[in-house]
mmCIF file of N, CA and C in Angstrom:
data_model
loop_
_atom_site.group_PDB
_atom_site.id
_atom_site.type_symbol
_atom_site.label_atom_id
_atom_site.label_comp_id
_atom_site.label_asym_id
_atom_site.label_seq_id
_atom_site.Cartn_x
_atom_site.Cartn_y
_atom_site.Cartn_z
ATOM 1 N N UNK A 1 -20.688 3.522 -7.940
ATOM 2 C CA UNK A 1 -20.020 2.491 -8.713
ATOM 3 C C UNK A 1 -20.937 1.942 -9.808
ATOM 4 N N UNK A 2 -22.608 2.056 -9.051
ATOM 5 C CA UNK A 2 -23.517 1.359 -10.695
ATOM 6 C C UNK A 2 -23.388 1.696 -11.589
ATOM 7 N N UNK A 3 -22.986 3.919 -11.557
ATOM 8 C CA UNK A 3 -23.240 4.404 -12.571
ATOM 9 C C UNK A 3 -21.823 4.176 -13.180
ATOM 10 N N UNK A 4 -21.067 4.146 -12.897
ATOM 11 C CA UNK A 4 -19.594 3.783 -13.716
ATOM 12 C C UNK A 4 -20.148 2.507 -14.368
ATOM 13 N N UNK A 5 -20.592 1.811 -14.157
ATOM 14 C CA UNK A 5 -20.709 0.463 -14.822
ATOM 15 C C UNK A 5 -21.846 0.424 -16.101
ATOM 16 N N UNK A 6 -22.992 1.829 -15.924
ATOM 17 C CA UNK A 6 -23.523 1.486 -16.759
ATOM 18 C C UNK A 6 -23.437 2.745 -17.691
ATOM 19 N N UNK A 7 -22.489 3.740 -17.096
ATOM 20 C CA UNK A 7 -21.747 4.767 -18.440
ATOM 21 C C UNK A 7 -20.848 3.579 -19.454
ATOM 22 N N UNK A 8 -20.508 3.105 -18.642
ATOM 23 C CA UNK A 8 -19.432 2.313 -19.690
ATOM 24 C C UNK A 8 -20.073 1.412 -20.429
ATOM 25 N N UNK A 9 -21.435 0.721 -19.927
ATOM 26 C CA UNK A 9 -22.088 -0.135 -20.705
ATOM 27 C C UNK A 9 -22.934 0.556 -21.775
ATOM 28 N N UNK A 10 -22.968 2.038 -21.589
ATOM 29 C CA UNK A 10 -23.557 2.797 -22.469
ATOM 30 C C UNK A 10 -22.412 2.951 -23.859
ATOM 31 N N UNK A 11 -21.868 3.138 -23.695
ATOM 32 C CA UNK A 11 -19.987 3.271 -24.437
ATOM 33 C C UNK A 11 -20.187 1.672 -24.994
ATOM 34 N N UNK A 12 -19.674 0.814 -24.706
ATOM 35 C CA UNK A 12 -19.714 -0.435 -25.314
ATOM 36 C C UNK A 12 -20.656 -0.091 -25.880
ATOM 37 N N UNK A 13 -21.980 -0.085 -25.559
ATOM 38 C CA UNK A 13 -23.553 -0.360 -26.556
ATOM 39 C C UNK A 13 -23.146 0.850 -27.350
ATOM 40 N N UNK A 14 -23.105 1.742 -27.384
ATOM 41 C CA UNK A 14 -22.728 2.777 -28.909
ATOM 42 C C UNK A 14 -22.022 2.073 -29.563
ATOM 43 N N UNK A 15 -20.824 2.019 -29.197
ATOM 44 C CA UNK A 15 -19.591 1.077 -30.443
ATOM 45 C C UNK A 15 -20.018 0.069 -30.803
ATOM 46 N N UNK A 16 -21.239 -0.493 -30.225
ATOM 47 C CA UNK A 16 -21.758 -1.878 -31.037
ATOM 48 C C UNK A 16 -22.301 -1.324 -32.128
ATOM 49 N N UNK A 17 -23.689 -0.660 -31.991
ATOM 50 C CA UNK A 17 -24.228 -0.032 -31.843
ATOM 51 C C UNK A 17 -24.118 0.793 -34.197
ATOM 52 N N UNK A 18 -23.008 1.282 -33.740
ATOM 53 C CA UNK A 18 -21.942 1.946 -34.539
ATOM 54 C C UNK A 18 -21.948 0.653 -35.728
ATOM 55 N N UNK A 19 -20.846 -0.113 -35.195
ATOM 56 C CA UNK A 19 -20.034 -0.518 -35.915
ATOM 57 C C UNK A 19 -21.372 -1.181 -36.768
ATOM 58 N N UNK A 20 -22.745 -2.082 -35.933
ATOM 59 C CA UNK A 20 -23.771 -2.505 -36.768
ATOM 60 C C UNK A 20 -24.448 -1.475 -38.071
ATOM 61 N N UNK A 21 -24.123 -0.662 -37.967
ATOM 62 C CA UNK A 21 -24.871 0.531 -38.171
ATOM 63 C C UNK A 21 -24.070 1.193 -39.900
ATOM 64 N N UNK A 22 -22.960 0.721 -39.058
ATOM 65 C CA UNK A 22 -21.917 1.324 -40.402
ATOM 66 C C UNK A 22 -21.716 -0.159 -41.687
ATOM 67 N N UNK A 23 -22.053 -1.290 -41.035
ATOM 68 C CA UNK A 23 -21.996 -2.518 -41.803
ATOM 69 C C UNK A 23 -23.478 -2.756 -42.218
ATOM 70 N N UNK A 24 -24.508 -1.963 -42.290
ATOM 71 C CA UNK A 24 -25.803 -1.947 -42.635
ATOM 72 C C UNK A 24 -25.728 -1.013 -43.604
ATOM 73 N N UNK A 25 -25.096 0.079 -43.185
ATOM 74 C CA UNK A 25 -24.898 1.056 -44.273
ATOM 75 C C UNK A 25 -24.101 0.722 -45.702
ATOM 76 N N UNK A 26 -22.962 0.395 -45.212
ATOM 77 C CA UNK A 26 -22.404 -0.626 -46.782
ATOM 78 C C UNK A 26 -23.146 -1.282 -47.521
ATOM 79 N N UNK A 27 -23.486 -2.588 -46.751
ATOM 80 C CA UNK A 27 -24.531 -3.082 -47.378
ATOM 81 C C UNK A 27 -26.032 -2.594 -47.934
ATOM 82 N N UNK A 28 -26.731 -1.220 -47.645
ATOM 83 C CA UNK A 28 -27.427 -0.918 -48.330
ATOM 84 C C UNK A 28 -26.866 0.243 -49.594
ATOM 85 N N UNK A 29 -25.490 1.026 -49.305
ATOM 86 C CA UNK A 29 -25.025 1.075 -50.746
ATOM 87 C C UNK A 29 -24.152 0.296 -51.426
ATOM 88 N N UNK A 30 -24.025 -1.064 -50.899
ATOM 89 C CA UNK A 30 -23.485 -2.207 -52.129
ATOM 90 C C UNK A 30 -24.503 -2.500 -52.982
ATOM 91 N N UNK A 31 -25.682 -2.551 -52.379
ATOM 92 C CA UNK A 31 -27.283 -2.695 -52.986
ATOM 93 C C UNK A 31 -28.080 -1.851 -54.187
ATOM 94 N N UNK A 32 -27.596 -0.279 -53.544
ATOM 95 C CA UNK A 32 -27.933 0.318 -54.674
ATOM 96 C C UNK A 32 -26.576 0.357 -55.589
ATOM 97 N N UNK A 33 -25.454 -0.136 -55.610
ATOM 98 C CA UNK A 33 -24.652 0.107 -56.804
ATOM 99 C C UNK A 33 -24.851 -0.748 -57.482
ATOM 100 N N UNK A 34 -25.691 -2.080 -56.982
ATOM 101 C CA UNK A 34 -26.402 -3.374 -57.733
ATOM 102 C C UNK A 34 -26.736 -2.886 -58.486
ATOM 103 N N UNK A 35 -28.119 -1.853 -57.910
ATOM 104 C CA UNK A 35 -29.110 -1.638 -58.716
ATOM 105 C C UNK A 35 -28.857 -0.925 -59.337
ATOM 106 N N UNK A 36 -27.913 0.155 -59.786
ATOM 107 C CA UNK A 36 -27.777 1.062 -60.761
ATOM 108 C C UNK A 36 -26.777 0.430 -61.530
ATOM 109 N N UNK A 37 -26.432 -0.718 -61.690
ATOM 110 C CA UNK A 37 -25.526 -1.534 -62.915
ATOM 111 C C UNK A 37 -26.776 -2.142 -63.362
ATOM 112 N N UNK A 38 -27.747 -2.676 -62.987
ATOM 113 C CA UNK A 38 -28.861 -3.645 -62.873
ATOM 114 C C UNK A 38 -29.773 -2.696 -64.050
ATOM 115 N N UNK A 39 -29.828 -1.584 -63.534
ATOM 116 C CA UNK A 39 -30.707 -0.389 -64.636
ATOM 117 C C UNK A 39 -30.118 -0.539 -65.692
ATOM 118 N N UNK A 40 -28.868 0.297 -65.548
ATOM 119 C CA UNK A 40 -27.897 0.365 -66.674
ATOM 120 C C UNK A 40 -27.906 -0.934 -67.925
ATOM 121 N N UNK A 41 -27.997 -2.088 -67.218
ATOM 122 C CA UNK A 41 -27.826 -3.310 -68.081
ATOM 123 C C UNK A 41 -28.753 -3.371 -68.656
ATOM 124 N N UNK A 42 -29.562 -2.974 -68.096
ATOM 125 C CA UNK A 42 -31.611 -3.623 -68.832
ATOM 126 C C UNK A 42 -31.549 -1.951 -70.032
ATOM 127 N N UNK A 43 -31.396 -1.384 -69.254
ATOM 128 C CA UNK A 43 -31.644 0.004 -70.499
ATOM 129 C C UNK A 43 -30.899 -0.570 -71.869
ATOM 130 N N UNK A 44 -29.093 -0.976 -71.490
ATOM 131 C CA UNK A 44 -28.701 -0.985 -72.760
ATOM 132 C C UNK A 44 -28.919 -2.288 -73.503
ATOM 133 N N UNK A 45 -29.612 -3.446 -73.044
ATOM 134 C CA UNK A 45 -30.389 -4.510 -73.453
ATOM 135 C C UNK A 45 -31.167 -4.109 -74.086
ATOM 136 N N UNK A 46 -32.620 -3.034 -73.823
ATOM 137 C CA UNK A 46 -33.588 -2.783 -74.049
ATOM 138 C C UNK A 46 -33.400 -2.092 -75.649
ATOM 139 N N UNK A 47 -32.377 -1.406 -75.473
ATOM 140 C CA UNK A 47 -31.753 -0.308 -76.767
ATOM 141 C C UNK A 47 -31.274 -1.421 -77.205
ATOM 142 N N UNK A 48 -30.189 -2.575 -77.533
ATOM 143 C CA UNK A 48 -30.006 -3.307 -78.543
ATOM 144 C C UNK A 48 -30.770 -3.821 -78.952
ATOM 145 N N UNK A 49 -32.353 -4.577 -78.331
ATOM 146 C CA UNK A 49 -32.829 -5.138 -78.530
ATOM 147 C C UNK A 49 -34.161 -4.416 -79.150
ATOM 148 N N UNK A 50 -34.166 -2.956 -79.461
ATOM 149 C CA UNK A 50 -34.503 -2.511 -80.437
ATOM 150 C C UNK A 50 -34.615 -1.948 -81.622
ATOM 151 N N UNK A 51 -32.407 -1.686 -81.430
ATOM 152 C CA UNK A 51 -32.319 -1.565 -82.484
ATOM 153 C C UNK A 51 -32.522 -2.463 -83.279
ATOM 154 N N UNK A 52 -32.321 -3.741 -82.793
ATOM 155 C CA UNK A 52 -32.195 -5.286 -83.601
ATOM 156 C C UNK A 52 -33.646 -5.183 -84.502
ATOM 157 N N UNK A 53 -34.876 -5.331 -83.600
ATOM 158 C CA UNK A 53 -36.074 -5.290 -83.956
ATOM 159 C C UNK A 53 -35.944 -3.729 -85.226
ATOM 160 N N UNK A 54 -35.874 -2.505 -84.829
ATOM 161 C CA UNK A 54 -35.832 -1.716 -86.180
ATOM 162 C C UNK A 54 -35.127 -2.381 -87.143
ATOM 163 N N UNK A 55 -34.029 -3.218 -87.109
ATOM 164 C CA UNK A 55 -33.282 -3.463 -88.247
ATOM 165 C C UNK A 55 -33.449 -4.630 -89.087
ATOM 166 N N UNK A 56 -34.201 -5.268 -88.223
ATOM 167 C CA UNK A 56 -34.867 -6.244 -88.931
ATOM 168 C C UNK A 56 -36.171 -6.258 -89.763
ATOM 169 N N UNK A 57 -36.662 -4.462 -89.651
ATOM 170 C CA UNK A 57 -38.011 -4.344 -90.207
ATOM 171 C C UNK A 57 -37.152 -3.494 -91.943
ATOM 172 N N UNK A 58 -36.450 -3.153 -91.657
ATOM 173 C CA UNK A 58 -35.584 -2.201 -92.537
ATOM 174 C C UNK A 58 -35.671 -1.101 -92.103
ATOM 175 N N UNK A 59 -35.563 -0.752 -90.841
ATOM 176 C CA UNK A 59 -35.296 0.746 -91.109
ATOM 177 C C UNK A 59 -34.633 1.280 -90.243
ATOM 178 N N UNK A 60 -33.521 1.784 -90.594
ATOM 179 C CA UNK A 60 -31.939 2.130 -90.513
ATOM 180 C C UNK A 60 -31.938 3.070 -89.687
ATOM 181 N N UNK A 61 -30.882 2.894 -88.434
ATOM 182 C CA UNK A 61 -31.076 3.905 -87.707
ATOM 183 C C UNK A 61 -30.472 5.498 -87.287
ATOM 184 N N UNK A 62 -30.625 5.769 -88.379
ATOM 185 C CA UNK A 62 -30.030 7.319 -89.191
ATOM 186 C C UNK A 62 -30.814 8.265 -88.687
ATOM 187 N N UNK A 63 -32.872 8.065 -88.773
ATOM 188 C CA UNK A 63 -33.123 8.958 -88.616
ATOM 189 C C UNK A 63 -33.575 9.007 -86.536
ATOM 190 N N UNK A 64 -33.073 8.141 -86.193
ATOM 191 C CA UNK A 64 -33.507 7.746 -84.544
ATOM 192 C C UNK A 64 -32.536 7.842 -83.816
ATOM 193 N N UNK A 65 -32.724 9.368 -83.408
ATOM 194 C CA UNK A 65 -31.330 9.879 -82.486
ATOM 195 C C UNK A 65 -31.169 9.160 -80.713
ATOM 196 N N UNK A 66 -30.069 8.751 -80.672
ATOM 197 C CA UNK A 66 -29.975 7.448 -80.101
ATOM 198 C C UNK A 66 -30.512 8.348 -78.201
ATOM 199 N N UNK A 67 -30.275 9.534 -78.449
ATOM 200 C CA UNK A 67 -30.305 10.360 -77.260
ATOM 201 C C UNK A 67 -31.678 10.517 -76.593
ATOM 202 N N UNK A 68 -32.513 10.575 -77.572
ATOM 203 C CA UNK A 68 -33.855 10.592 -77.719
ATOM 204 C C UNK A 68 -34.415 9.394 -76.844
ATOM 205 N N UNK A 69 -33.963 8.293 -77.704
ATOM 206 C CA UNK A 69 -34.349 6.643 -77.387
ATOM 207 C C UNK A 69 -33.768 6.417 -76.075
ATOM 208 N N UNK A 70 -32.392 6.666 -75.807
ATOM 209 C CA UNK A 70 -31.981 6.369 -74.673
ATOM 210 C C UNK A 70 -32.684 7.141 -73.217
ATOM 211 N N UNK A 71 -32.870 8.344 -73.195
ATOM 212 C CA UNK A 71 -33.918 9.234 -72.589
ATOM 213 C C UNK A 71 -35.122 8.692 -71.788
ATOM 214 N N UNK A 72 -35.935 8.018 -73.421
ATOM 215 C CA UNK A 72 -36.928 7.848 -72.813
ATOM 216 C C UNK A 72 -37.470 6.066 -72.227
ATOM 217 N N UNK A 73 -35.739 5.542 -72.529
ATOM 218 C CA UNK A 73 -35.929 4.445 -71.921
ATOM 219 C C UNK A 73 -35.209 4.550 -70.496
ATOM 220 N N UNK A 74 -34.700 5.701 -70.167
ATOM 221 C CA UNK A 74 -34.098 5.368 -69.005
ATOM 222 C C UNK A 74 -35.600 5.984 -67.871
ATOM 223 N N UNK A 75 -36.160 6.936 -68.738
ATOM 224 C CA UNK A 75 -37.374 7.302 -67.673
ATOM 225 C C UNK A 75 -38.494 6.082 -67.851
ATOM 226 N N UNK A 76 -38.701 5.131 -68.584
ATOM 227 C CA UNK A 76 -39.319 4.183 -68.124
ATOM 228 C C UNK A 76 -38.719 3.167 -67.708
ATOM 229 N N UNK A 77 -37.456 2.829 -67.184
ATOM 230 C CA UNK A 77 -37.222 1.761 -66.426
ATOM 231 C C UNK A 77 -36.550 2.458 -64.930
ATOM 232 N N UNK A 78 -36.780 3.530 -64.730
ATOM 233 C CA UNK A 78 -36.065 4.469 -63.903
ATOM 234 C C UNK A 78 -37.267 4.250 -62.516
ATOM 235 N N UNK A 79 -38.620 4.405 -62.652
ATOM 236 C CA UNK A 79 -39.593 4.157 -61.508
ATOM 237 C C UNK A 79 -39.215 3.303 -60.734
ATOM 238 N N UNK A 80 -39.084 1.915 -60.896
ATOM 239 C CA UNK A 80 -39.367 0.555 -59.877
ATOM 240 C C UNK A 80 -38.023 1.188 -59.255
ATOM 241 N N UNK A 81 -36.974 1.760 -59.704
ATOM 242 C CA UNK A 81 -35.291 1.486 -59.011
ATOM 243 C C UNK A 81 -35.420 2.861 -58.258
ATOM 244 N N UNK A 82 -35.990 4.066 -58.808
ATOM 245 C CA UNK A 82 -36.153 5.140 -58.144
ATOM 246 C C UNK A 82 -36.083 5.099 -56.463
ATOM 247 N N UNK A 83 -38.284 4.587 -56.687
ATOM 248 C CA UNK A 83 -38.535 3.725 -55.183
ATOM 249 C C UNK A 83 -37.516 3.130 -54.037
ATOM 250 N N UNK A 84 -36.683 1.916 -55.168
ATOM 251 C CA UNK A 84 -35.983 1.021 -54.264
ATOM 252 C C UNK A 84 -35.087 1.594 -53.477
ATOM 253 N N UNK A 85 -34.373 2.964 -54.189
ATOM 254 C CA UNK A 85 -33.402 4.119 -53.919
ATOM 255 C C UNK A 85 -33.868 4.579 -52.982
ATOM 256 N N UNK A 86 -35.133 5.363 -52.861
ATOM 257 C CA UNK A 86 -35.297 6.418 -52.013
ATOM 258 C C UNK A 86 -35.523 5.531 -50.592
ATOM 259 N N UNK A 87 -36.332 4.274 -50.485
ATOM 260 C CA UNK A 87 -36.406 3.131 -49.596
ATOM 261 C C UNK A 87 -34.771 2.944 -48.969
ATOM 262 N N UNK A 88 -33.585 2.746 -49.683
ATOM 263 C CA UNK A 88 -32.811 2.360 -49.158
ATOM 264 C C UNK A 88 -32.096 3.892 -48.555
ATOM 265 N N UNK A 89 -31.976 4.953 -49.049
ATOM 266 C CA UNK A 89 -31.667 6.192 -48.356
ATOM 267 C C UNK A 89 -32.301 6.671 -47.338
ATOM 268 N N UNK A 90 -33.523 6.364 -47.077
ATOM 269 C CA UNK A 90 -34.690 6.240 -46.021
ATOM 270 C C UNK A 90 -33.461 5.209 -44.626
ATOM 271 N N UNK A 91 -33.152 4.044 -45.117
ATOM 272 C CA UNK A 91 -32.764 3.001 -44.192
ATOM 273 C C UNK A 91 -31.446 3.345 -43.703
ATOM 274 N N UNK A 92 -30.736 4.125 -44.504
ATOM 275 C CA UNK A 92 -29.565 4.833 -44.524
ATOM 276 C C UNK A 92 -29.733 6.046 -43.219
ATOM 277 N N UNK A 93 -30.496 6.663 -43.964
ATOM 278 C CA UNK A 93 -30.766 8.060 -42.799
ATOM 279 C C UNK A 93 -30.994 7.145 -41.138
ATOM 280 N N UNK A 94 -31.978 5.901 -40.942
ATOM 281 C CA UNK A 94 -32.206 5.143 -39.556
ATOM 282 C C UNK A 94 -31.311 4.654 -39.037
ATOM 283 N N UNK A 95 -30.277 4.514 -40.022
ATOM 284 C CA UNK A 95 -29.002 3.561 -39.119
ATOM 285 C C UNK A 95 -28.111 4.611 -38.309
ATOM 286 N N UNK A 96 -28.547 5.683 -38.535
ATOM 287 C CA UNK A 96 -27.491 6.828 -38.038
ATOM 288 C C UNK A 96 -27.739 6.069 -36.059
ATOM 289 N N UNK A 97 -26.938 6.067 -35.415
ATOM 290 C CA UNK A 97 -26.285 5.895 -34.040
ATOM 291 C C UNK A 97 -26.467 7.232 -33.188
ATOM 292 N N UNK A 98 -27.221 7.207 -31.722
ATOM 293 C CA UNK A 98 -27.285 8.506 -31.329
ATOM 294 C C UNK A 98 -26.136 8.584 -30.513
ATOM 295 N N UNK A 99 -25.045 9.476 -30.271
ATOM 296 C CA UNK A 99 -23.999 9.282 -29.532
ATOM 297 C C UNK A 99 -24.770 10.056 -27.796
ATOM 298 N N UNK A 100 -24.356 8.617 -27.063
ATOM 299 C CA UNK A 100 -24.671 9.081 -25.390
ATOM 300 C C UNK A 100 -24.416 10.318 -25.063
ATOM 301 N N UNK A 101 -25.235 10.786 -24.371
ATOM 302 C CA UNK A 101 -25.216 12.468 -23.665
ATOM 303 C C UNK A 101 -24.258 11.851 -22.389
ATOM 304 N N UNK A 102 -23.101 11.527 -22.441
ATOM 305 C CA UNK A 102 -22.177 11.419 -21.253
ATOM 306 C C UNK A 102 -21.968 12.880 -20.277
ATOM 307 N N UNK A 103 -21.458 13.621 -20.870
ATOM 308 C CA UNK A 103 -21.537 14.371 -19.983
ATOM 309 C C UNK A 103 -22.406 15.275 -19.456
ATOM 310 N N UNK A 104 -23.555 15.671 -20.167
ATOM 311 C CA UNK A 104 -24.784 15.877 -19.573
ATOM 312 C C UNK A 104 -25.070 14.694 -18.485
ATOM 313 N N UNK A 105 -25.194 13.305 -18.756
ATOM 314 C CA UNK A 105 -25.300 12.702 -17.333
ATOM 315 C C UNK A 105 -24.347 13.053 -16.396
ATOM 316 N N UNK A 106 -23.168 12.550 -16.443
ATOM 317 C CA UNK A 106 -22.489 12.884 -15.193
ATOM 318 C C UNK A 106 -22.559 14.931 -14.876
ATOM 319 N N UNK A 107 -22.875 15.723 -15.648
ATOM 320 C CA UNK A 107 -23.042 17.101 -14.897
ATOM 321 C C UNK A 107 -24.514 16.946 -13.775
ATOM 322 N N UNK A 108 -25.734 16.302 -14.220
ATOM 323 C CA UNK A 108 -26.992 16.147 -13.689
ATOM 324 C C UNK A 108 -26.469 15.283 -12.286
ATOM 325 N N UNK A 109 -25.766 14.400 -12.411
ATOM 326 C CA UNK A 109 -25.475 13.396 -11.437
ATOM 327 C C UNK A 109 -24.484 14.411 -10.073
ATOM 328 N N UNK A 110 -23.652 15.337 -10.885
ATOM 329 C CA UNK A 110 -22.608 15.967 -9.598
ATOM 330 C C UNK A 110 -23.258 16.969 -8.726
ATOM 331 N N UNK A 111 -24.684 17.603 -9.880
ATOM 332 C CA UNK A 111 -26.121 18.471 -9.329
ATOM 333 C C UNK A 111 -26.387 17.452 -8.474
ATOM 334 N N UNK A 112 -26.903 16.399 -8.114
ATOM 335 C CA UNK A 112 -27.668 15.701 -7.150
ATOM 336 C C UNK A 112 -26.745 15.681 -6.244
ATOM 337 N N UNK A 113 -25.489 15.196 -6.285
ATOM 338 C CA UNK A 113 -24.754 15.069 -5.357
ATOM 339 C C UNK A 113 -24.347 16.497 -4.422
ATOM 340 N N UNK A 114 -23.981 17.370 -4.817
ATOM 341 C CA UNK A 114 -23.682 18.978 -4.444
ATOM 342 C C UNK A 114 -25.185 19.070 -4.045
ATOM 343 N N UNK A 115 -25.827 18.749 -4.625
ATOM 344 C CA UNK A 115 -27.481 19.457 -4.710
ATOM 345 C C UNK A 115 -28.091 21.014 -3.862
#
């Protein structure tokens, strides 16, 4: 009868277990979709706020292919968020839930008993 009580308490503790697991997971990709609007915003800040500065020196931005500029501002603001990414896919991969070896226990358990 213990072990009925604590297969099943094994069952409850997974579905807790779970459900914590899957509401950790949201929340660390609600986090990174932060952060990749969060990039996005500062890059295209960074680009107005140089075209402004070129255009205020005079010089027109005809010959500064915007592909170029955009490029190499997304690989320098791309490091710090990279990190934060691979950190939160890291936390992602830990939340995974191991599902109980149920019936491997009860086969080991009907061995002892038959034995």
């Amino acid at each position: 009868m213990g072990q009925i009580v604590s297969d099943v308490t094994d069952i409850l503790e997974y579905k807790d277990a779970k459900k914590s697991a899957k509401s950790a997971r949201k929340e660390i990709l609600a986090q990174m979709a932060a952060d990749e609007t969060e990039k996005t915003n500062l890059i295209k800040k960074v680009l107005a706020s140089q075209r402004a500065k070129y255009g205020a020196s005079g010089v027109s931005g005809d010959g500064i292919t915007q592909g170029a500029v955009l490029k190499r501002l997304k690989s320098e603001t791309a490091a710090p968020y990279e990190e934060k990414r691979k950190n939160n896919l890291k936390k992602i991969k830990e939340s995974a839930v191991k599902k109980p070896k149920l019936l491997q226990s009860l086969l080991s358990r009907l061995d002892d008993i038959v034995g």
